[in-house]
């Protein structure tokens, strides 16, 4: 961090010395580099204006803040009170052929399960004061964590792309052809970039407020179009394969937050109640996800019987569908659609924030670069890919959510077993001073072996558009469940051997 760390260019070049430098770096965060260069002055001014430069450096006790329960609740609540949650619910009827009742029951019960891991893992942040992928080094090692970090970066970029597409669609739908999806995507990403660039404090302020207009808009849409949602048409009996395949997609939606949970809780005081923090996070996930996914399912089931909705939804345009729902209130409906389009910014901004942190884990030699620089990188990646994929939304979302659910389940199993069993749920078992010293961390071989080898049984259990395994063909997609169990079982013997030959660390 140029404005926070003396001689930041040396950080990340010699990991063995970084931990010793960290104490001095932490103290020097309160001062500025004594330099007359233009770049240094710009960085100094950004820090004075409240822009957070901290990346993966652990958070000192003197910087921990209060009111954690409302903060973490609104972070997750706003991130999921958006169009993407609504669109994920439409997948049950549209892609997997489920009726409304079966779709909603699947949404409810699998989200009750899948929202628990990220809420629980987020309780580690206050105890350790470290970001999520730094905590993961105590399972995967300094170098081994690069692989889950890459997968996490891919997942975050994927979610940003999906949100950008939906926001761009919604903005374009109110312009009567004067605004393209491309321009809409750029507008959404720029707004998200501004919030993530500023960092933790501004992000928390934004997330505390962002959900309010979105919720009001959904309530109005329900009031205007709710009469069409009664008496859904009878559906074909659901098969276990279709339910489990839809559930796999839902798992990819919720459980993947586990890989960034502590990014938003590492600033909390270590004496906060873990139970209260868990419930604040759990409800922040569960309430908007279940409600909006069920609403999306109900609306898409009714769409063929409402001509204006069907026209707006042409080509799988979820933004156009929501605009059609709100069209009875005239120009005010256009304004509400614009608010819905901006709802995705809460998710993208928070994801950009975690993206900027993960980059430093992926490439440790960039430790001295201020965090906000990588928010610019994230935006530069998301915009062109979103534009290219904008017209194949349903193919993109189904393939993407299904795939990332597999690795996320294996990752969750490994770090939870490490934390609960090998480290006895004891923060003192983590030698936090060694967070950046490769030789004082696990080798990561056990975690990588367990995660990679679990795919030997996961692959036959897949049921994707591009591949269906022999087990998945008859049972449906049970890959995320199998990944969790297989990785967890394999990790025990591998970790015991690693401890025997290298030590606990």
XYZ file of N, CA, C and O in Angstrom, residues 136 148 150 152 155 188 201 208 288 291 300 309 312 333 350 361 369:
68
model
N -7.582 -19.135 4.523
C -7.481 -20.388 3.779
C -6.039 -20.862 3.634
O -5.795 -22.045 3.367
N -7.548 -22.379 -5.207
C -8.888 -21.916 -4.846
C -9.069 -20.422 -5.076
O -10.185 -19.957 -5.351
N -7.829 -18.725 -7.597
C -8.164 -18.595 -9.019
C -9.628 -18.958 -9.252
O -10.358 -18.253 -9.970
N -11.999 -18.822 -7.125
C -12.806 -17.774 -6.515
C -12.885 -16.544 -7.416
O -13.948 -15.940 -7.570
N -15.239 -17.273 -10.181
C -16.617 -17.193 -9.702
C -17.095 -15.775 -9.516
O -18.219 -15.425 -9.889
N -23.889 0.344 -15.369
C -23.972 -0.451 -14.135
C -22.592 -0.689 -13.542
O -22.366 -0.546 -12.329
N -15.728 1.322 4.329
C -16.699 2.207 4.977
C -17.790 2.649 4.032
O -18.984 2.623 4.373
N -26.150 -0.599 3.334
C -27.178 -0.368 4.342
C -28.425 0.284 3.736
O -29.536 0.135 4.254
N -33.725 -12.582 1.436
C -33.892 -12.108 0.054
C -33.790 -13.214 -0.983
O -34.518 -13.188 -1.992
N -37.134 -15.397 -0.918
C -38.295 -14.592 -1.316
C -38.255 -14.244 -2.795
O -39.243 -14.431 -3.523
N -42.520 -16.204 -13.800
C -42.218 -16.828 -15.077
C -43.236 -17.919 -15.413
O -43.519 -18.176 -16.597
N -46.367 -9.476 -20.579
C -45.208 -10.078 -19.923
C -44.436 -10.962 -20.902
O -43.211 -10.932 -20.930
N -42.394 -8.827 -23.195
C -41.223 -8.266 -22.526
C -40.156 -9.307 -22.264
O -38.966 -8.995 -22.262
N -43.399 3.471 -13.746
C -42.916 2.105 -13.902
C -41.527 2.074 -14.522
O -40.699 1.235 -14.152
N -19.654 -5.063 -3.983
C -19.078 -5.895 -2.933
C -18.187 -6.986 -3.523
O -17.146 -7.344 -2.947
N -3.680 -12.152 -3.064
C -3.392 -13.521 -2.646
C -2.902 -14.332 -3.838
O -1.966 -15.134 -3.729
N 0.691 -2.835 -3.701
C -0.198 -2.012 -4.535
C -1.507 -1.777 -3.782
O -2.080 -2.723 -3.246
